[in-house]
Coordinates of C-alpha atoms in Angstrom, one line a residue:
Chain A
X209 CA -12.7 73.9 18.3
X210 CA -12.2 70.9 15.9
X211 CA -13.2 67.4 17.3
X212 CA -10.0 65.0 17.7
X213 CA -10.3 62.7 14.5
X214 CA -10.8 59.0 15.7
X215 CA -7.4 57.1 15.9
X216 CA -7.1 53.9 13.6
X217 CA -7.8 51.8 16.6
X218 CA -11.0 53.2 17.5
X219 CA -12.2 53.3 14.0
X220 CA -11.4 49.6 13.5
X221 CA -13.8 49.2 16.7
X222 CA -16.5 51.3 15.6
X223 CA -16.4 49.1 12.2
X224 CA -16.4 45.8 13.9
X225 CA -19.3 46.8 16.1
X226 CA -21.3 47.6 13.0
X227 CA -20.4 44.1 11.4
X228 CA -22.9 41.5 11.8
X229 CA -22.0 38.2 13.8
X230 CA -22.3 34.8 12.1
X231 CA -24.0 32.0 13.3
X232 CA -22.7 28.7 12.7
X233 CA -24.4 25.4 12.7
X234 CA -22.6 22.0 12.4
X235 CA -24.3 19.0 11.1
X236 CA -23.2 15.3 11.1
X237 CA -22.0 14.7 7.3
X238 CA -23.7 11.3 7.2
X239 CA -26.8 11.4 9.4
X240 CA -27.3 15.3 9.2
X241 CA -28.0 15.4 12.6
X242 CA -27.6 18.9 14.3
X243 CA -24.4 18.4 16.5
X244 CA -23.7 22.0 17.4
X245 CA -24.8 25.6 17.0
X246 CA -22.7 28.5 17.6
X247 CA -23.8 32.0 17.7
X248 CA -22.1 35.4 17.7
X249 CA -19.3 34.1 15.6
X250 CA -16.8 36.7 14.6
X251 CA -16.7 37.1 10.6
X252 CA -12.9 37.0 10.8
X253 CA -13.1 33.6 12.7
X254 CA -11.0 30.9 11.1
X255 CA -12.1 27.4 10.6
X256 CA -9.5 26.4 13.3
X257 CA -11.1 28.7 15.7
X258 CA -14.7 27.0 14.9
X259 CA -13.2 23.6 15.4
X260 CA -12.0 24.7 18.8
X261 CA -15.2 26.0 19.7
X262 CA -16.9 22.8 18.6
X263 CA -14.2 20.7 20.5
X264 CA -15.8 22.5 23.6
X265 CA -19.3 21.2 23.3
X266 CA -18.1 17.6 22.0
X267 CA -14.7 17.1 24.0
X268 CA -14.0 13.5 22.2
X269 CA -13.5 15.2 19.0
X270 CA -10.2 17.3 19.2
X271 CA -9.9 19.8 16.2
X272 CA -7.2 17.6 14.7
X273 CA -9.9 14.7 14.1
X274 CA -12.5 17.0 12.9
X275 CA -13.1 17.5 9.1
X276 CA -15.3 20.4 8.4
X277 CA -16.6 20.9 5.0
X278 CA -19.4 23.0 3.4
X279 CA -20.7 20.1 1.4
X280 CA -21.2 16.4 3.1
X281 CA -19.2 14.8 0.1
X282 CA -16.8 17.7 -0.6
X283 CA -13.5 18.5 0.5
X284 CA -12.4 19.6 3.8
X285 CA -11.9 23.2 4.7
X286 CA -8.5 24.4 5.7
X287 CA -7.7 25.7 9.3
X288 CA -6.7 29.1 7.9
X289 CA -10.0 29.5 5.8
X290 CA -12.0 32.6 7.1
X291 CA -15.5 32.4 7.8
X292 CA -16.5 35.8 6.0
X293 CA -14.6 34.5 2.8
X294 CA -16.3 31.7 2.5
X295 CA -19.4 31.0 0.3
X296 CA -21.9 31.1 3.1
X297 CA -24.7 33.5 4.3
X298 CA -24.6 34.7 7.8
X299 CA -26.0 31.6 9.1
X300 CA -23.2 29.0 7.8
X301 CA -24.1 25.4 7.8
X302 CA -21.0 23.1 8.0
X303 CA -20.7 19.2 7.7
X304 CA -18.5 17.5 10.0
X305 CA -16.9 14.3 9.5
X306 CA -14.9 12.4 12.2
X307 CA -11.3 11.5 11.0
X308 CA -10.9 8.9 13.6
X309 CA -8.1 9.1 16.2
X310 CA -5.2 11.1 15.1
X311 CA -1.3 11.1 16.0
X312 CA 1.2 13.7 14.9
X313 CA 3.4 13.3 12.2
X314 CA 6.6 13.9 14.4
X315 CA 5.6 11.2 16.9
X316 CA 4.9 8.7 13.9
X317 CA 8.2 9.9 12.1
X318 CA 10.2 9.5 15.3
X319 CA 8.7 6.1 16.3
X320 CA 9.1 4.5 12.7
X321 CA 12.9 5.8 12.3
X322 CA 13.9 5.0 16.0
X323 CA 12.9 1.1 15.5
X324 CA 15.4 0.6 12.7
X325 CA 18.2 2.3 14.4
X326 CA 17.9 0.3 17.4
X327 CA 16.9 -3.2 15.9
X328 CA 19.8 -3.0 13.6
X329 CA 22.1 -2.4 16.3
X330 CA 20.8 -5.4 18.5
X331 CA 21.6 -7.7 15.4
X332 CA 25.1 -5.8 14.8
X333 CA 26.1 -6.5 18.5
X334 CA 24.4 -10.2 18.3
X335 CA 22.1 -9.9 21.1
X336 CA 21.3 -13.4 22.4
X337 CA 18.2 -15.3 20.9
X338 CA 18.7 -14.0 17.3
X339 CA 21.8 -16.4 16.3
X340 CA 23.0 -19.5 17.6
X341 CA 24.4 -19.3 21.2
X342 CA 27.8 -19.6 20.4
X343 CA 28.0 -16.2 18.6
X344 CA 26.2 -14.1 21.4
X345 CA 27.9 -10.9 21.8
X346 CA 30.5 -11.8 19.2
X347 CA 31.7 -9.2 16.2
X348 CA 31.9 -10.0 12.7
X349 CA 35.3 -10.2 11.3
X350 CA 34.1 -8.4 7.8
X351 CA 35.2 -4.7 7.8
X352 CA 32.0 -3.9 5.3
X353 CA 29.7 -5.3 8.0
X354 CA 30.9 -2.4 10.5
X355 CA 30.9 0.0 7.6
X356 CA 27.1 -1.0 6.9
X357 CA 26.2 -0.5 10.6
X358 CA 27.7 3.1 10.5
X359 CA 26.0 4.0 7.6
X360 CA 22.7 2.6 8.2
X361 CA 22.9 4.1 12.0
X362 CA 23.8 7.3 10.4
X363 CA 20.8 7.3 7.9
X364 CA 18.3 6.9 10.6
X365 CA 19.8 9.2 12.8
X366 CA 20.0 11.7 10.2
X367 CA 16.0 11.3 9.7
X368 CA 15.6 11.7 13.5
X369 CA 17.2 14.6 13.7
X370 CA 15.8 16.2 10.3
X371 CA 12.3 15.3 11.9
X372 CA 13.0 17.3 15.0
X373 CA 14.8 20.3 13.5
X374 CA 14.5 20.6 9.7
X375 CA 11.3 19.3 8.5
X376 CA 8.1 21.7 8.3
X377 CA 5.1 19.6 8.0
X378 CA 1.9 20.6 6.0
X379 CA -0.1 18.7 8.2
X380 CA 0.0 18.2 11.9
X381 CA -1.7 14.7 12.4
X382 CA -2.5 11.8 10.5
X383 CA -4.8 8.6 11.3
X384 CA -3.7 6.7 14.3
X385 CA -3.7 3.2 12.4
X386 CA -0.9 4.6 10.2
X387 CA 1.8 4.3 13.0
X388 CA 1.0 0.6 13.0
X389 CA 1.6 0.2 9.4
X390 CA 4.4 2.3 9.0
X391 CA 6.0 0.6 11.9
X392 CA 5.6 -2.6 10.7
X393 CA 7.3 -1.6 7.1
X394 CA 10.3 0.0 8.7
X395 CA 10.8 -2.2 11.7
X396 CA 10.0 -5.4 9.5
X397 CA 12.6 -4.5 6.7
X398 CA 15.1 -3.2 9.2
X399 CA 15.2 -6.5 11.2
X400 CA 15.0 -8.7 8.0
X401 CA 17.9 -6.7 6.4
X402 CA 20.1 -6.5 9.8
X403 CA 19.5 -10.4 10.4
X404 CA 21.3 -11.3 7.3
X405 CA 24.1 -8.4 7.1
X406 CA 25.0 -9.4 10.6
X407 CA 24.8 -13.0 10.2
X408 CA 28.0 -15.1 11.3
X409 CA 27.8 -16.6 7.8
X410 CA 27.5 -13.2 5.9
X411 CA 29.5 -13.1 2.6
X412 CA 31.0 -10.0 1.8
X413 CA 30.5 -8.4 -1.9
X414 CA 32.1 -10.9 -4.4
X415 CA 31.4 -9.5 -7.4
X416 CA 33.8 -6.7 -7.5
X417 CA 35.1 -7.0 -3.8
X418 CA 36.6 -4.2 -2.0
X419 CA 36.1 -1.8 -5.0
X420 CA 32.5 -2.4 -5.3
X421 CA 32.3 -1.5 -1.4
X422 CA 34.3 1.6 -1.8
X423 CA 32.1 2.8 -4.6
X424 CA 28.9 2.2 -2.9
X425 CA 30.1 4.0 -0.1
X426 CA 30.7 7.0 -2.2
X427 CA 27.5 6.7 -3.6
X428 CA 25.9 6.4 -0.3
X429 CA 27.6 9.6 1.4
X430 CA 26.9 11.5 -2.0
X431 CA 23.3 10.9 -1.6
X432 CA 23.2 11.4 1.9
X433 CA 24.5 14.8 1.5
X434 CA 22.2 15.5 -1.4
X435 CA 19.0 14.2 0.3
X436 CA 20.1 16.4 3.4
X437 CA 20.5 19.6 1.0
X438 CA 17.3 19.1 -0.5
X439 CA 15.6 18.9 3.0
X440 CA 17.3 22.2 3.9
X441 CA 16.6 24.1 0.7
X442 CA 12.5 22.8 1.1
X443 CA 12.7 24.1 4.6
X444 CA 13.9 27.7 3.8
X445 CA 11.1 27.8 1.0
X446 CA 8.6 28.0 3.9
X447 CA 8.8 30.5 6.8
X448 CA 8.5 29.2 10.4
X449 CA 5.0 28.1 11.4
X450 CA 3.7 28.5 7.8
X451 CA 2.2 26.2 5.3
X452 CA 3.0 27.9 2.2
X453 CA 4.0 26.1 -1.1
X454 CA 6.3 27.2 -3.5
X455 CA 8.4 26.0 -6.3
X456 CA 11.7 25.0 -5.1
X457 CA 14.6 26.1 -7.3
X458 CA 18.4 25.4 -7.4
X459 CA 20.4 27.2 -4.7
X460 CA 23.9 27.9 -4.5
X461 CA 24.4 24.5 -3.2
X462 CA 25.6 22.2 -6.3
X463 CA 23.5 19.4 -4.7
X464 CA 20.2 21.2 -5.4
X465 CA 21.0 21.5 -9.0
X466 CA 19.2 18.6 -9.6
X467 CA 16.1 20.7 -9.0
X468 CA 16.5 21.7 -12.8
X469 CA 15.6 18.2 -13.6
X470 CA 13.5 16.8 -11.1
X471 CA 10.5 17.8 -8.9
X472 CA 11.5 15.5 -5.9
X473 CA 15.0 15.1 -5.7
X474 CA 15.0 14.1 -2.2
X475 CA 13.6 10.7 -3.3
X476 CA 15.8 10.6 -6.0
X477 CA 18.5 11.0 -3.3
X478 CA 17.0 8.5 -1.2
X479 CA 16.9 5.8 -4.0
X480 CA 20.6 6.6 -4.7
X481 CA 21.4 6.0 -0.8
X482 CA 20.0 2.7 -0.8
X483 CA 21.2 1.6 -4.1
X484 CA 24.4 2.2 -2.5
X485 CA 23.7 0.4 0.6
X486 CA 22.6 -2.3 -1.5
X487 CA 25.7 -2.5 -3.6
X488 CA 27.5 -2.3 -0.3
X489 CA 26.1 -5.1 1.5
X490 CA 25.2 -7.1 -1.6
X491 CA 22.1 -8.6 0.3
X492 CA 19.0 -9.5 -1.5
X493 CA 16.7 -8.3 1.3
X494 CA 18.1 -4.7 1.0
X495 CA 17.6 -4.9 -2.8
X496 CA 13.8 -5.5 -2.0
X497 CA 13.5 -2.8 0.4
X498 CA 15.2 -0.4 -2.0
X499 CA 12.9 -1.6 -4.7
X500 CA 9.6 -1.0 -2.6
X501 CA 10.7 2.1 -1.4
X502 CA 11.2 3.2 -5.0
X503 CA 7.8 2.1 -6.1
X504 CA 6.2 3.9 -3.0
X505 CA 8.4 7.1 -3.4
X506 CA 7.6 7.1 -7.4
X507 CA 3.9 7.4 -6.3
X508 CA 4.5 10.1 -4.0
X509 CA 6.7 12.0 -6.5
X510 CA 4.1 11.7 -9.4
X511 CA 1.6 12.9 -7.1
X512 CA 3.7 15.9 -6.1
X513 CA 4.5 16.7 -9.6
X514 CA 0.9 16.8 -10.4
X515 CA 0.1 19.1 -7.5
X516 CA 2.8 21.4 -8.8
X517 CA 1.6 21.4 -12.2
X518 CA -1.9 22.2 -11.1
X519 CA -1.0 24.9 -8.6
X520 CA 1.8 26.9 -10.7
X521 CA 1.2 27.9 -14.2
X522 CA 4.7 28.7 -14.6
X523 CA 6.2 25.3 -13.4
X524 CA 9.5 24.5 -15.3
X525 CA 8.3 22.2 -18.0
X526 CA 11.7 20.3 -18.1
X527 CA 11.4 18.5 -14.8
X528 CA 10.3 14.9 -14.0
X529 CA 8.9 13.7 -10.9
X530 CA 11.8 11.6 -9.7
X531 CA 14.1 10.5 -12.3
X532 CA 15.4 12.9 -14.8
X533 CA 13.8 12.4 -18.2
X534 CA 12.7 9.1 -17.1
X535 CA 10.0 8.7 -14.6
Chain B
X217 CA 3.7 0.7 4.0
X218 CA 5.0 4.0 4.7
X219 CA 2.4 6.8 5.0
X220 CA 0.9 9.0 2.2
X221 CA 2.0 12.6 2.2
X222 CA -1.7 13.5 1.1
X223 CA -4.1 14.7 3.8
X224 CA -7.2 12.4 4.4
X225 CA -9.7 13.8 2.0
X226 CA -10.5 12.1 -1.1
X227 CA -8.9 13.4 -4.4
X228 CA -10.7 14.3 -7.2
X229 CA -11.9 11.0 -8.9
X230 CA -10.4 10.5 -12.1
X231 CA -12.7 8.0 -12.8
X232 CA -15.0 10.6 -14.4
X233 CA -12.6 10.6 -17.2
X234 CA -12.9 6.9 -17.6
X235 CA -15.2 5.7 -20.5
X236 CA -18.1 3.8 -19.3
X237 CA -18.8 2.2 -22.5
X238 CA -16.0 -0.5 -23.5
X239 CA -14.7 -0.3 -26.9
X240 CA -16.1 -2.9 -29.6
X241 CA -12.7 -4.8 -29.6
X242 CA -12.4 -5.4 -25.7
X243 CA -16.1 -6.6 -25.7
X244 CA -15.2 -8.9 -28.6
X245 CA -12.0 -10.1 -27.0
X246 CA -13.3 -10.6 -23.7
X247 CA -16.5 -12.6 -25.2
X248 CA -14.0 -14.9 -26.8
X249 CA -11.9 -15.2 -23.8
X250 CA -14.8 -16.0 -21.6
X251 CA -16.0 -18.5 -24.1
X252 CA -12.6 -20.0 -24.5
X253 CA -12.3 -20.3 -20.7
X254 CA -15.9 -21.8 -20.2
X255 CA -14.9 -24.4 -22.9
X256 CA -11.6 -25.3 -21.3
X257 CA -13.1 -25.9 -17.8
X258 CA -15.8 -28.0 -19.2
X259 CA -13.0 -30.2 -21.4
X260 CA -11.5 -30.7 -18.0
X261 CA -14.8 -31.5 -16.3
X262 CA -15.5 -33.9 -19.1
X263 CA -12.0 -35.6 -18.7
X264 CA -12.2 -36.0 -14.9
X265 CA -15.6 -37.6 -15.3
X266 CA -14.4 -39.9 -18.1
X267 CA -11.4 -41.0 -16.3
X268 CA -13.4 -41.9 -13.1
X269 CA -16.2 -43.7 -15.1
X270 CA -13.5 -45.8 -16.8
X271 CA -10.8 -46.4 -14.2
X272 CA -13.3 -46.3 -11.2
X273 CA -10.5 -44.7 -8.9
X274 CA -8.9 -41.3 -8.8
X275 CA -5.4 -42.5 -8.8
X276 CA -3.6 -41.1 -11.9
X277 CA -6.5 -38.6 -12.5
X278 CA -4.5 -35.6 -11.8
X279 CA -1.7 -37.0 -14.3
X280 CA -4.2 -37.4 -16.9
X281 CA -5.5 -33.8 -16.8
X282 CA -2.2 -32.1 -15.6
X283 CA -1.4 -30.5 -19.0
X284 CA -4.8 -29.2 -19.7
X285 CA -5.2 -27.8 -16.1
X286 CA -1.8 -26.1 -16.2
X287 CA -2.6 -24.5 -19.5
X288 CA -6.2 -22.9 -18.5
X289 CA -5.2 -21.8 -15.1
X290 CA -2.1 -20.3 -16.3
X291 CA -3.9 -18.3 -19.0
X292 CA -6.1 -16.9 -16.2
X293 CA -3.0 -14.3 -15.6
X294 CA -4.7 -12.4 -18.6
X295 CA -7.1 -11.7 -16.5
X296 CA -4.8 -9.5 -14.2
X297 CA -3.7 -7.6 -17.4
X298 CA -7.8 -7.1 -18.1
X299 CA -8.0 -5.1 -14.8
X300 CA -4.6 -3.4 -15.5
X301 CA -5.8 -2.0 -18.7
X302 CA -9.2 -1.3 -17.5
X303 CA -11.3 -3.2 -19.6
X304 CA -12.5 -5.1 -16.5
X305 CA -13.7 -3.1 -13.8
X306 CA -12.2 -5.1 -10.8
X307 CA -9.2 -4.3 -8.5
X308 CA -6.0 -5.5 -10.1
X309 CA -4.9 -6.4 -6.6
X310 CA -8.0 -8.7 -6.0
X311 CA -7.6 -10.5 -9.0
X312 CA -4.0 -10.8 -8.7
X313 CA -4.2 -12.5 -5.5
X314 CA -6.7 -14.8 -6.7
X315 CA -4.9 -16.0 -9.7
X316 CA -1.9 -16.1 -8.0
X317 CA -3.1 -18.4 -5.2
X318 CA -4.3 -20.6 -8.3
X319 CA -0.9 -20.7 -10.2
X320 CA 0.7 -21.2 -6.6
X321 CA -1.4 -24.5 -6.0
X322 CA -0.9 -25.9 -9.4
X323 CA 2.8 -25.0 -10.2
X324 CA 4.2 -25.0 -6.6
X325 CA 2.2 -27.8 -5.1
X326 CA 0.6 -30.2 -7.2
X327 CA 3.0 -29.9 -10.2
X328 CA 6.0 -29.9 -8.2
X329 CA 5.4 -32.5 -5.5
X330 CA 4.5 -35.9 -7.4
X331 CA 3.8 -37.8 -4.2
X332 CA 0.8 -35.9 -3.2
X333 CA -0.9 -36.0 -6.6
X334 CA -3.2 -39.0 -5.7
X335 CA -4.4 -37.6 -2.7
X336 CA -8.1 -37.3 -2.4
X337 CA -7.7 -33.4 -1.3
X338 CA -6.5 -32.9 -4.7
X339 CA -9.4 -34.0 -6.4
X340 CA -11.8 -32.2 -3.9
X341 CA -10.2 -28.8 -4.7
X342 CA -10.1 -29.8 -8.7
X343 CA -13.9 -30.4 -8.6
X344 CA -14.6 -27.3 -6.7
X345 CA -12.4 -25.2 -9.1
X346 CA -14.0 -26.8 -12.3
X347 CA -17.5 -26.2 -10.9
X348 CA -16.5 -22.7 -10.1
X349 CA -14.9 -21.6 -12.9
X350 CA -17.4 -22.9 -15.4
X351 CA -20.1 -21.2 -13.5
X352 CA -17.9 -17.9 -13.2
X353 CA -16.9 -17.8 -17.1
X354 CA -20.2 -18.5 -18.4
X355 CA -21.7 -15.8 -16.1
X356 CA -19.2 -13.3 -17.8
X357 CA -20.0 -14.7 -21.3
X358 CA -23.7 -14.5 -20.7
X359 CA -23.2 -10.9 -19.3
X360 CA -21.1 -9.6 -22.4
X361 CA -23.9 -11.0 -24.6
X362 CA -26.4 -9.2 -22.5
X363 CA -28.5 -12.2 -22.2
X364 CA -27.9 -13.7 -18.6
X365 CA -30.3 -16.7 -17.7
X366 CA -31.3 -16.4 -14.2
X367 CA -30.0 -20.0 -13.3
X368 CA -26.4 -18.8 -14.1
X369 CA -26.8 -15.7 -11.9
X370 CA -28.2 -17.8 -9.3
X371 CA -25.4 -20.5 -9.3
X372 CA -22.5 -17.8 -9.5
X373 CA -23.8 -16.2 -6.3
X374 CA -25.0 -19.5 -4.4
X375 CA -22.6 -22.1 -5.3
X376 CA -20.0 -20.2 -3.6
X377 CA -21.5 -20.7 -0.2
X378 CA -20.5 -24.6 -0.4
X379 CA -17.7 -24.4 -3.0
X380 CA -15.4 -21.8 -1.1
X381 CA -15.0 -23.7 2.0
X382 CA -14.7 -27.0 0.3
X383 CA -12.1 -25.7 -2.0
X384 CA -10.3 -24.2 0.9
X385 CA -10.3 -27.7 2.8
X386 CA -9.0 -29.4 -0.4
X387 CA -6.4 -26.7 -0.6
X388 CA -5.2 -26.9 2.9
X389 CA -5.1 -30.5 2.9
X390 CA -3.1 -31.0 -0.1
X391 CA -0.6 -28.3 1.2
X392 CA -0.4 -30.2 4.5
X393 CA 0.1 -33.5 3.0
X394 CA 3.0 -31.6 1.0
X395 CA 4.8 -30.6 4.0
X396 CA 6.8 -33.9 4.7
X397 CA 8.0 -34.1 1.2
X398 CA 9.2 -30.5 1.2
X399 CA 11.2 -30.7 4.5
X400 CA 12.7 -34.0 3.2
X401 CA 13.8 -32.4 -0.5
X402 CA 14.5 -29.0 0.9
X403 CA 13.1 -27.8 -2.5
X404 CA 12.8 -24.3 -3.3
X405 CA 15.0 -23.5 -0.3
X406 CA 18.2 -21.5 0.2
X407 CA 20.6 -21.7 3.1
X408 CA 23.4 -19.4 4.2
X409 CA 25.9 -18.9 3.3
X410 CA 25.3 -17.6 -0.4
X411 CA 26.6 -14.6 -2.3
X412 CA 23.1 -13.0 -1.9
X413 CA 23.2 -13.1 1.7
X414 CA 19.5 -14.4 2.0
X415 CA 17.7 -17.5 2.9
X416 CA 14.4 -19.1 2.5
X417 CA 12.8 -22.1 3.8
X418 CA 9.8 -23.3 1.6
X419 CA 8.6 -25.7 4.6
X420 CA 8.1 -22.6 6.8
X421 CA 6.8 -20.5 3.8
X422 CA 4.1 -23.0 3.2
X423 CA 3.0 -23.0 7.1
X424 CA 2.9 -19.3 6.6
X425 CA 0.6 -19.7 3.6
X426 CA -1.7 -22.2 5.3
X427 CA -2.0 -19.8 8.4
X428 CA -2.7 -16.6 6.0
X429 CA -5.9 -18.6 5.0
X430 CA -7.3 -17.7 8.4
X431 CA -7.5 -14.0 7.9
X432 CA -7.8 -14.2 4.0
X433 CA -10.7 -16.5 3.5
X434 CA -13.4 -14.8 5.6
X435 CA -12.7 -11.6 3.8
X436 CA -13.2 -13.1 0.5
X437 CA -16.2 -15.2 1.8
X438 CA -18.0 -12.1 3.2
X439 CA -17.4 -10.0 0.1
X440 CA -19.1 -12.6 -1.8
X441 CA -21.8 -12.5 0.6
X442 CA -22.5 -9.2 0.2
X443 CA -22.3 -9.2 -3.5
X444 CA -25.0 -11.9 -3.3
X445 CA -27.2 -9.7 -1.1
X446 CA -26.7 -6.9 -3.5
X447 CA -27.4 -8.6 -6.9
X448 CA -29.8 -11.3 -6.1
X449 CA -31.7 -9.7 -3.1
X450 CA -31.3 -6.2 -4.5
X451 CA -30.3 -4.9 -1.0
X452 CA -28.8 -1.7 -0.8
X453 CA -25.7 -1.8 1.3
X454 CA -24.2 1.4 2.5
X455 CA -20.6 0.8 2.5
X456 CA -18.9 1.8 5.9
X457 CA -16.8 5.0 5.7
X458 CA -13.1 4.4 7.1

């Protein structure tokens, strides 16, 4: 009589029973105090799971604010890293750094974009205490002012919807103080721009008049569609819930063909949109906002471009970070 | 500013690649620059002392040294370039803020608003600046020549304790004295309607500048105090992590 062979399930269980469990100790990166000792940790446990276990013994340090590293001054380990694949013995020593209070990227984005949307509308409708009382709740007689309001509102509405339905974020959280920095930037500039565009003494574009406004609108809409196309293309690079990174390539959508020349065309299109808005409104504060945004996006684009070059040997050499051939 | 897209961890320091030894040309140029600036501010000091001895009053003193002051203070813009190209290892932003505040005082306050040029507060900050700059530039010069007399190091890291607050008082009082004239003439201001759709009120701008001294001055002062403890007293100060 032959013995029935083990099923794959049973063989797996036999195998893991034979595997040794790890012991994990977590030390403070600065003081080297022993903060936590975990025994009987599965070899296939991830850093994320270890963070959850650490959180149980230190409830004030939720996983998002834990930075776990192999070396006190080294880089943070990723949540997906598996214990047995790390260069540690069966007693693993990790160092912990508190990243400070964290807030989710989604929350920050929603807050920083909702502000400009609402603030601009307050100026557009000339809510009391902004302009002289005789202008309260009046509307501008210039059609470009109505157009500008529609464009500005559309832009931020698009951003809000993209945050909710399109973007796939690499990181869950960022430091809490960022929300104050970011909101000051977005809300401050939005109020500054909106004040002048909706001012009773606003002067519509004078250099090329109506033609300027029309061309600016075309540029704005073109770049809005372009920016959205890029966001969709980037989303489709990444399966839901994953954090994989792949080289983006042009798709059937002509707006993505710019990937041939640029690493971060979303920023290129964003610059174009704001250039359009500047020309449309002929308002110096808008020009400032465009310039500052361009500088920041260039810094991000260069960083992203460098990461692509480092990560992928076969990265297309023709691409520039943000402006084709120039920057 | 908007959030970074990178995670919180520190990127590989590219400073490893920055050469720690300066080129001979850079050292030569910086030595020349610092000697020239020391000389320039010494000339200013002499001119101010001579004026006061000869005339017995401070009225008209600013006017007599205005050209020299404008020349040497404006040349200091080069220090921002030095940081930007890396031959001086200081933050571009810190140097930029310091130089710009000086340029602002000279060109946008005392030079433009003639009525306040005889105020005592102007003399106050001029004296403070002169003493501070002579000390600072001679410190850099001797450092570059690798022969730093202790008294220069002592002066640089102790005089500021009195000089900084006195200088701030002089500058603030001068700006305050200038306010009524700014209001009256509406200088450097732009009102609506105009084709750029922007407005600027120099008067309120100056008030904001004065208020900004409140957060900025303590930061600079305590930074210098920390530098002093490190350099003069050899204290090892562990920087607070963010």
